[in-house]
């Protein structure tokens, strides 16, 4: 049984936010003939054994949180084409905050949009995530996606309006207002997907949930 809770946020009256993040890891590749892209980057890969220890998908539970009725009422494989509501394209610039953008801004934006139906308030803050999970004090340092995913599960992520993106500063920690907003926009859980399991990747997307990918860019 699904229970819908109600809460007030500013002028909005919304259903409580329940969502899963599905997290897929792609092993980083190397090519001695190609120079890596040197603008802002920073996703750090966990080891295969660490990845294998992550939670496997519980499809029954994941489906119970899906609001994609087209898939639920359609065939067992879902519709041929699924377009998730994605936030407007941003730019991390020179900061190594790609993990904050991928997890905090993109994935959580996808999950949050249905609550607000307006990107002005649905967009989430990359710095809320990155500033807390980067590996050292440098704004060029990277971060582990799994740390960011656990953060949006435990804390949530504040709106971009409350914590605007600043590529030149990454030391600021969330204040009480930002933390309170984040607490109303949390992910319930996440699961790992097998890299070559295309059917599971498609199923995740068809249910309306984002897939986070870690890879090198050249």
PDB file of C-alpha atoms in Angstrom:
ATOM      1  CA  UNK A   1       0.000   0.000   0.000  1.00  0.00           C
ATOM      2  CA  UNK A   2       1.299   3.451  -0.876  1.00  0.00           C
ATOM      3  CA  UNK A   3       0.698   6.281   1.571  1.00  0.00           C
ATOM      4  CA  UNK A   4       0.780   9.854   0.313  1.00  0.00           C
ATOM      5  CA  UNK A   5       1.861  12.377   2.931  1.00  0.00           C
ATOM      6  CA  UNK A   6       1.140  16.095   2.601  1.00  0.00           C
ATOM      7  CA  UNK A   7       3.363  18.987   3.647  1.00  0.00           C
ATOM      8  CA  UNK A   8       3.551  22.721   3.041  1.00  0.00           C
ATOM      9  CA  UNK A   9       6.624  24.314   1.484  1.00  0.00           C
ATOM     10  CA  UNK A  10       6.356  28.057   0.979  1.00  0.00           C
ATOM     11  CA  UNK A  11       3.241  28.439  -1.208  1.00  0.00           C
ATOM     12  CA  UNK A  12       3.358  24.864  -2.490  1.00  0.00           C
ATOM     13  CA  UNK A  13       1.262  21.979  -1.222  1.00  0.00           C
ATOM     14  CA  UNK A  14       2.843  18.807  -2.535  1.00  0.00           C
ATOM     15  CA  UNK A  15       2.961  15.081  -2.144  1.00  0.00           C
ATOM     16  CA  UNK A  16       5.922  13.832  -0.149  1.00  0.00           C
ATOM     17  CA  UNK A  17       8.870  12.959  -2.341  1.00  0.00           C
ATOM     18  CA  UNK A  18       9.650   9.277  -2.720  1.00  0.00           C
ATOM     19  CA  UNK A  19      12.183   8.082  -5.266  1.00  0.00           C
ATOM     20  CA  UNK A  20      14.914   5.634  -6.073  1.00  0.00           C
ATOM     21  CA  UNK A  21      18.177   6.484  -7.733  1.00  0.00           C
ATOM     22  CA  UNK A  22      19.584   3.748  -9.902  1.00  0.00           C
ATOM     23  CA  UNK A  23      23.351   3.989 -10.117  1.00  0.00           C
ATOM     24  CA  UNK A  24      25.323   2.360 -12.915  1.00  0.00           C
ATOM     25  CA  UNK A  25      29.102   2.226 -12.855  1.00  0.00           C
ATOM     26  CA  UNK A  26      31.141   2.000 -16.055  1.00  0.00           C
ATOM     27  CA  UNK A  27      34.806   1.126 -15.603  1.00  0.00           C
ATOM     28  CA  UNK A  28      37.069   3.958 -16.689  1.00  0.00           C
ATOM     29  CA  UNK A  29      38.960   3.312 -19.922  1.00  0.00           C
ATOM     30  CA  UNK A  30      42.333   4.531 -21.112  1.00  0.00           C
ATOM     31  CA  UNK A  31      43.832   5.175 -24.497  1.00  0.00           C
ATOM     32  CA  UNK A  32      47.438   6.322 -24.777  1.00  0.00           C
ATOM     33  CA  UNK A  33      46.743   7.987 -28.118  1.00  0.00           C
ATOM     34  CA  UNK A  34      44.004  10.284 -26.806  1.00  0.00           C
ATOM     35  CA  UNK A  35      44.412  13.194 -24.390  1.00  0.00           C
ATOM     36  CA  UNK A  36      41.801  13.347 -21.592  1.00  0.00           C
ATOM     37  CA  UNK A  37      39.448  16.330 -21.564  1.00  0.00           C
ATOM     38  CA  UNK A  38      41.044  18.806 -19.145  1.00  0.00           C
ATOM     39  CA  UNK A  39      38.196  21.127 -18.251  1.00  0.00           C
ATOM     40  CA  UNK A  40      36.310  20.638 -14.978  1.00  0.00           C
ATOM     41  CA  UNK A  41      35.908  16.948 -14.160  1.00  0.00           C
ATOM     42  CA  UNK A  42      36.347  14.853 -11.057  1.00  0.00           C
ATOM     43  CA  UNK A  43      34.289  11.636 -10.818  1.00  0.00           C
ATOM     44  CA  UNK A  44      36.303   9.079  -8.844  1.00  0.00           C
ATOM     45  CA  UNK A  45      35.717   5.367  -9.406  1.00  0.00           C
ATOM     46  CA  UNK A  46      35.245   2.825  -6.656  1.00  0.00           C
ATOM     47  CA  UNK A  47      36.728  -0.641  -7.113  1.00  0.00           C
ATOM     48  CA  UNK A  48      34.760  -3.470  -8.773  1.00  0.00           C
ATOM     49  CA  UNK A  49      34.541  -5.298  -5.424  1.00  0.00           C
ATOM     50  CA  UNK A  50      33.151  -2.192  -3.734  1.00  0.00           C
ATOM     51  CA  UNK A  51      30.617  -1.806  -6.530  1.00  0.00           C
ATOM     52  CA  UNK A  52      29.557  -5.454  -6.327  1.00  0.00           C
ATOM     53  CA  UNK A  53      28.789  -4.962  -2.635  1.00  0.00           C
ATOM     54  CA  UNK A  54      26.201  -2.250  -3.374  1.00  0.00           C
ATOM     55  CA  UNK A  55      22.473  -2.896  -3.211  1.00  0.00           C
ATOM     56  CA  UNK A  56      20.907  -4.951  -6.026  1.00  0.00           C
ATOM     57  CA  UNK A  57      17.622  -3.667  -7.498  1.00  0.00           C
ATOM     58  CA  UNK A  58      14.409  -4.793  -5.832  1.00  0.00           C
ATOM     59  CA  UNK A  59      12.141  -4.313  -8.846  1.00  0.00           C
ATOM     60  CA  UNK A  60       8.922  -4.907  -6.926  1.00  0.00           C
ATOM     61  CA  UNK A  61       9.777  -2.130  -4.501  1.00  0.00           C
ATOM     62  CA  UNK A  62      11.104   0.167  -7.232  1.00  0.00           C
ATOM     63  CA  UNK A  63       7.907  -0.240  -9.276  1.00  0.00           C
ATOM     64  CA  UNK A  64       5.848   0.634  -6.215  1.00  0.00           C
ATOM     65  CA  UNK A  65       7.407   4.115  -6.235  1.00  0.00           C
ATOM     66  CA  UNK A  66       7.039   4.686  -9.966  1.00  0.00           C
ATOM     67  CA  UNK A  67       4.535   7.254 -11.171  1.00  0.00           C
ATOM     68  CA  UNK A  68       5.046   6.352 -14.829  1.00  0.00           C
ATOM     69  CA  UNK A  69       1.586   4.964 -15.552  1.00  0.00           C
ATOM     70  CA  UNK A  70       2.385   4.563 -19.247  1.00  0.00           C
ATOM     71  CA  UNK A  71       4.874   1.843 -18.342  1.00  0.00           C
ATOM     72  CA  UNK A  72       2.744   0.281 -15.619  1.00  0.00           C
ATOM     73  CA  UNK A  73      -0.260   0.024 -17.950  1.00  0.00           C
ATOM     74  CA  UNK A  74       1.758  -0.937 -21.047  1.00  0.00           C
ATOM     75  CA  UNK A  75       3.715  -3.982 -22.015  1.00  0.00           C
ATOM     76  CA  UNK A  76       6.110  -5.789 -19.696  1.00  0.00           C
ATOM     77  CA  UNK A  77       9.048  -4.139 -21.445  1.00  0.00           C
ATOM     78  CA  UNK A  78       7.573  -0.629 -21.276  1.00  0.00           C
ATOM     79  CA  UNK A  79       7.181   1.936 -24.038  1.00  0.00           C
ATOM     80  CA  UNK A  80       9.593   2.105 -26.967  1.00  0.00           C
ATOM     81  CA  UNK A  81      10.695   5.655 -26.116  1.00  0.00           C
ATOM     82  CA  UNK A  82      10.891   7.324 -22.708  1.00  0.00           C
ATOM     83  CA  UNK A  83      11.793  10.980 -22.237  1.00  0.00           C
ATOM     84  CA  UNK A  84      12.516  11.946 -18.643  1.00  0.00           C
ATOM     85  CA  UNK A  85      12.009  15.553 -17.575  1.00  0.00           C
ATOM     86  CA  UNK A  86      15.589  16.783 -17.323  1.00  0.00           C
ATOM     87  CA  UNK A  87      16.693  20.097 -15.807  1.00  0.00           C
ATOM     88  CA  UNK A  88      18.086  22.815 -18.102  1.00  0.00           C
ATOM     89  CA  UNK A  89      21.683  22.189 -19.207  1.00  0.00           C
ATOM     90  CA  UNK A  90      24.257  23.710 -16.849  1.00  0.00           C
ATOM     91  CA  UNK A  91      28.028  24.212 -16.901  1.00  0.00           C
ATOM     92  CA  UNK A  92      30.407  23.113 -14.150  1.00  0.00           C
ATOM     93  CA  UNK A  93      33.087  25.327 -15.702  1.00  0.00           C
ATOM     94  CA  UNK A  94      36.538  24.802 -14.142  1.00  0.00           C
ATOM     95  CA  UNK A  95      35.330  23.265 -10.879  1.00  0.00           C
ATOM     96  CA  UNK A  96      35.698  19.497 -10.422  1.00  0.00           C
ATOM     97  CA  UNK A  97      32.038  19.221  -9.467  1.00  0.00           C
ATOM     98  CA  UNK A  98      30.687  16.784 -12.074  1.00  0.00           C
ATOM     99  CA  UNK A  99      29.481  14.463  -9.302  1.00  0.00           C
ATOM    100  CA  UNK A 100      27.488  17.305  -7.756  1.00  0.00           C
ATOM    101  CA  UNK A 101      25.969  18.059 -11.148  1.00  0.00           C
ATOM    102  CA  UNK A 102      25.217  14.428 -12.014  1.00  0.00           C
ATOM    103  CA  UNK A 103      23.747  13.404  -8.660  1.00  0.00           C
ATOM    104  CA  UNK A 104      22.529  16.650  -7.095  1.00  0.00           C
ATOM    105  CA  UNK A 105      21.436  18.646 -10.128  1.00  0.00           C
ATOM    106  CA  UNK A 106      20.564  16.130 -12.855  1.00  0.00           C
ATOM    107  CA  UNK A 107      19.365  12.959 -11.095  1.00  0.00           C
ATOM    108  CA  UNK A 108      17.648  14.705  -8.202  1.00  0.00           C
ATOM    109  CA  UNK A 109      16.230  17.271 -10.601  1.00  0.00           C
ATOM    110  CA  UNK A 110      14.617  14.472 -12.598  1.00  0.00           C
ATOM    111  CA  UNK A 111      13.149  13.011  -9.417  1.00  0.00           C
ATOM    112  CA  UNK A 112      11.998  16.335  -7.974  1.00  0.00           C
ATOM    113  CA  UNK A 113      10.389  17.871 -11.047  1.00  0.00           C
ATOM    114  CA  UNK A 114       7.036  16.112 -10.697  1.00  0.00           C
ATOM    115  CA  UNK A 115       6.559  17.725  -7.288  1.00  0.00           C
ATOM    116  CA  UNK A 116       6.899  21.284  -8.588  1.00  0.00           C
ATOM    117  CA  UNK A 117       6.266  21.070 -12.355  1.00  0.00           C
ATOM    118  CA  UNK A 118       8.475  24.128 -12.758  1.00  0.00           C
ATOM    119  CA  UNK A 119      12.251  24.186 -13.161  1.00  0.00           C
ATOM    120  CA  UNK A 120      12.520  27.549 -11.415  1.00  0.00           C
ATOM    121  CA  UNK A 121      11.865  25.747  -8.135  1.00  0.00           C
ATOM    122  CA  UNK A 122      12.642  22.129  -9.048  1.00  0.00           C
ATOM    123  CA  UNK A 123      16.321  22.658  -9.941  1.00  0.00           C
ATOM    124  CA  UNK A 124      18.660  21.335  -7.241  1.00  0.00           C
ATOM    125  CA  UNK A 125      22.053  22.682  -6.123  1.00  0.00           C
ATOM    126  CA  UNK A 126      25.268  21.009  -7.377  1.00  0.00           C
ATOM    127  CA  UNK A 127      27.303  22.801  -4.690  1.00  0.00           C
ATOM    128  CA  UNK A 128      25.094  21.449  -1.903  1.00  0.00           C
ATOM    129  CA  UNK A 129      26.377  17.998  -2.808  1.00  0.00           C
ATOM    130  CA  UNK A 130      29.877  18.683  -4.133  1.00  0.00           C
ATOM    131  CA  UNK A 131      30.997  20.968  -1.315  1.00  0.00           C
ATOM    132  CA  UNK A 132      30.273  18.208   1.209  1.00  0.00           C
ATOM    133  CA  UNK A 133      31.705  15.187  -0.615  1.00  0.00           C
ATOM    134  CA  UNK A 134      34.796  16.453  -2.485  1.00  0.00           C
ATOM    135  CA  UNK A 135      37.926  14.564  -1.444  1.00  0.00           C
ATOM    136  CA  UNK A 136      39.939  17.624  -0.353  1.00  0.00           C
ATOM    137  CA  UNK A 137      39.679  21.399   0.012  1.00  0.00           C
ATOM    138  CA  UNK A 138      40.589  22.164  -3.609  1.00  0.00           C
ATOM    139  CA  UNK A 139      37.729  23.169  -5.907  1.00  0.00           C
ATOM    140  CA  UNK A 140      39.413  21.091  -8.592  1.00  0.00           C
ATOM    141  CA  UNK A 141      39.323  17.906  -6.551  1.00  0.00           C
ATOM    142  CA  UNK A 142      37.045  15.057  -7.441  1.00  0.00           C
ATOM    143  CA  UNK A 143      34.408  13.134  -5.516  1.00  0.00           C
ATOM    144  CA  UNK A 144      33.022   9.616  -5.331  1.00  0.00           C
ATOM    145  CA  UNK A 145      29.491   9.316  -6.759  1.00  0.00           C
ATOM    146  CA  UNK A 146      28.526   6.800  -4.083  1.00  0.00           C
ATOM    147  CA  UNK A 147      29.269   9.411  -1.388  1.00  0.00           C
ATOM    148  CA  UNK A 148      27.039  11.891  -3.201  1.00  0.00           C
ATOM    149  CA  UNK A 149      24.267   9.319  -3.583  1.00  0.00           C
ATOM    150  CA  UNK A 150      24.365   8.492   0.123  1.00  0.00           C
ATOM    151  CA  UNK A 151      24.255  12.214   0.885  1.00  0.00           C
ATOM    152  CA  UNK A 152      21.066  12.832  -1.131  1.00  0.00           C
ATOM    153  CA  UNK A 153      19.564   9.762   0.516  1.00  0.00           C
ATOM    154  CA  UNK A 154      20.406  10.910   4.051  1.00  0.00           C
ATOM    155  CA  UNK A 155      20.183  14.702   3.692  1.00  0.00           C
ATOM    156  CA  UNK A 156      18.482  15.399   0.384  1.00  0.00           C
ATOM    157  CA  UNK A 157      19.564  18.396  -1.696  1.00  0.00           C
ATOM    158  CA  UNK A 158      18.473  22.021  -1.518  1.00  0.00           C
ATOM    159  CA  UNK A 159      17.150  24.075  -4.395  1.00  0.00           C
ATOM    160  CA  UNK A 160      19.503  25.904  -6.729  1.00  0.00           C
ATOM    161  CA  UNK A 161      17.743  29.147  -5.782  1.00  0.00           C
ATOM    162  CA  UNK A 162      18.674  28.734  -2.116  1.00  0.00           C
ATOM    163  CA  UNK A 163      22.250  27.615  -2.855  1.00  0.00           C
ATOM    164  CA  UNK A 164      23.322  29.000  -6.259  1.00  0.00           C
ATOM    165  CA  UNK A 165      26.211  27.421  -8.110  1.00  0.00           C
ATOM    166  CA  UNK A 166      29.602  29.107  -7.684  1.00  0.00           C
ATOM    167  CA  UNK A 167      32.484  27.507  -9.580  1.00  0.00           C
ATOM    168  CA  UNK A 168      35.036  29.751  -7.835  1.00  0.00           C
ATOM    169  CA  UNK A 169      34.100  28.782  -4.255  1.00  0.00           C
ATOM    170  CA  UNK A 170      33.451  25.352  -2.756  1.00  0.00           C
ATOM    171  CA  UNK A 171      34.099  25.716   0.980  1.00  0.00           C
ATOM    172  CA  UNK A 172      30.618  26.900   1.996  1.00  0.00           C
ATOM    173  CA  UNK A 173      28.621  24.301   3.904  1.00  0.00           C
ATOM    174  CA  UNK A 174      24.795  24.285   3.829  1.00  0.00           C
ATOM    175  CA  UNK A 175      23.091  26.558   6.352  1.00  0.00           C
ATOM    176  CA  UNK A 176      19.934  25.706   8.297  1.00  0.00           C
ATOM    177  CA  UNK A 177      17.571  27.069   5.640  1.00  0.00           C
ATOM    178  CA  UNK A 178      19.287  25.062   2.910  1.00  0.00           C
ATOM    179  CA  UNK A 179      19.373  21.927   5.071  1.00  0.00           C
ATOM    180  CA  UNK A 180      15.666  22.252   5.848  1.00  0.00           C
ATOM    181  CA  UNK A 181      14.803  22.560   2.165  1.00  0.00           C
ATOM    182  CA  UNK A 182      17.046  19.599   1.365  1.00  0.00           C
ATOM    183  CA  UNK A 183      15.331  17.427   3.974  1.00  0.00           C
ATOM    184  CA  UNK A 184      12.065  17.675   2.026  1.00  0.00           C
ATOM    185  CA  UNK A 185      13.771  16.492  -1.178  1.00  0.00           C
ATOM    186  CA  UNK A 186      15.489  13.203  -0.412  1.00  0.00           C
ATOM    187  CA  UNK A 187      15.941   9.952  -2.318  1.00  0.00           C
ATOM    188  CA  UNK A 188      14.642   6.904  -0.485  1.00  0.00           C
ATOM    189  CA  UNK A 189      17.206   4.468  -1.857  1.00  0.00           C
ATOM    190  CA  UNK A 190      19.470   3.519  -4.734  1.00  0.00           C
ATOM    191  CA  UNK A 191      20.620   0.352  -6.478  1.00  0.00           C
ATOM    192  CA  UNK A 192      23.439  -0.728  -8.739  1.00  0.00           C
ATOM    193  CA  UNK A 193      22.955  -1.899 -12.307  1.00  0.00           C
ATOM    194  CA  UNK A 194      25.155  -4.234 -14.318  1.00  0.00           C
ATOM    195  CA  UNK A 195      26.959  -2.375 -17.094  1.00  0.00           C
ATOM    196  CA  UNK A 196      25.910  -4.694 -19.927  1.00  0.00           C
ATOM    197  CA  UNK A 197      22.386  -5.354 -18.613  1.00  0.00           C
ATOM    198  CA  UNK A 198      20.655  -3.121 -21.160  1.00  0.00           C
ATOM    199  CA  UNK A 199      17.195  -4.436 -20.249  1.00  0.00           C
ATOM    200  CA  UNK A 200      17.556  -3.279 -16.635  1.00  0.00           C
ATOM    201  CA  UNK A 201      18.859   0.114 -17.714  1.00  0.00           C
ATOM    202  CA  UNK A 202      15.866   0.532 -20.038  1.00  0.00           C
ATOM    203  CA  UNK A 203      13.483  -0.672 -17.353  1.00  0.00           C
ATOM    204  CA  UNK A 204      14.874   1.839 -14.865  1.00  0.00           C
ATOM    205  CA  UNK A 205      14.382   4.703 -17.310  1.00  0.00           C
ATOM    206  CA  UNK A 206      10.927   3.494 -18.358  1.00  0.00           C
ATOM    207  CA  UNK A 207       9.845   3.577 -14.709  1.00  0.00           C
ATOM    208  CA  UNK A 208      10.879   7.236 -14.604  1.00  0.00           C
ATOM    209  CA  UNK A 209      14.122   6.959 -12.643  1.00  0.00           C
ATOM    210  CA  UNK A 210      17.530   8.357 -13.665  1.00  0.00           C
ATOM    211  CA  UNK A 211      20.652   6.294 -14.231  1.00  0.00           C
ATOM    212  CA  UNK A 212      23.982   7.782 -13.132  1.00  0.00           C
ATOM    213  CA  UNK A 213      27.014   6.838 -15.227  1.00  0.00           C
ATOM    214  CA  UNK A 214      30.698   7.183 -14.289  1.00  0.00           C
ATOM    215  CA  UNK A 215      33.150   7.321 -17.187  1.00  0.00           C
ATOM    216  CA  UNK A 216      36.188   9.110 -18.549  1.00  0.00           C
ATOM    217  CA  UNK A 217      35.700  11.829 -21.165  1.00  0.00           C
ATOM    218  CA  UNK A 218      38.238  12.399 -23.950  1.00  0.00           C
TER     219      UNK A 218
END
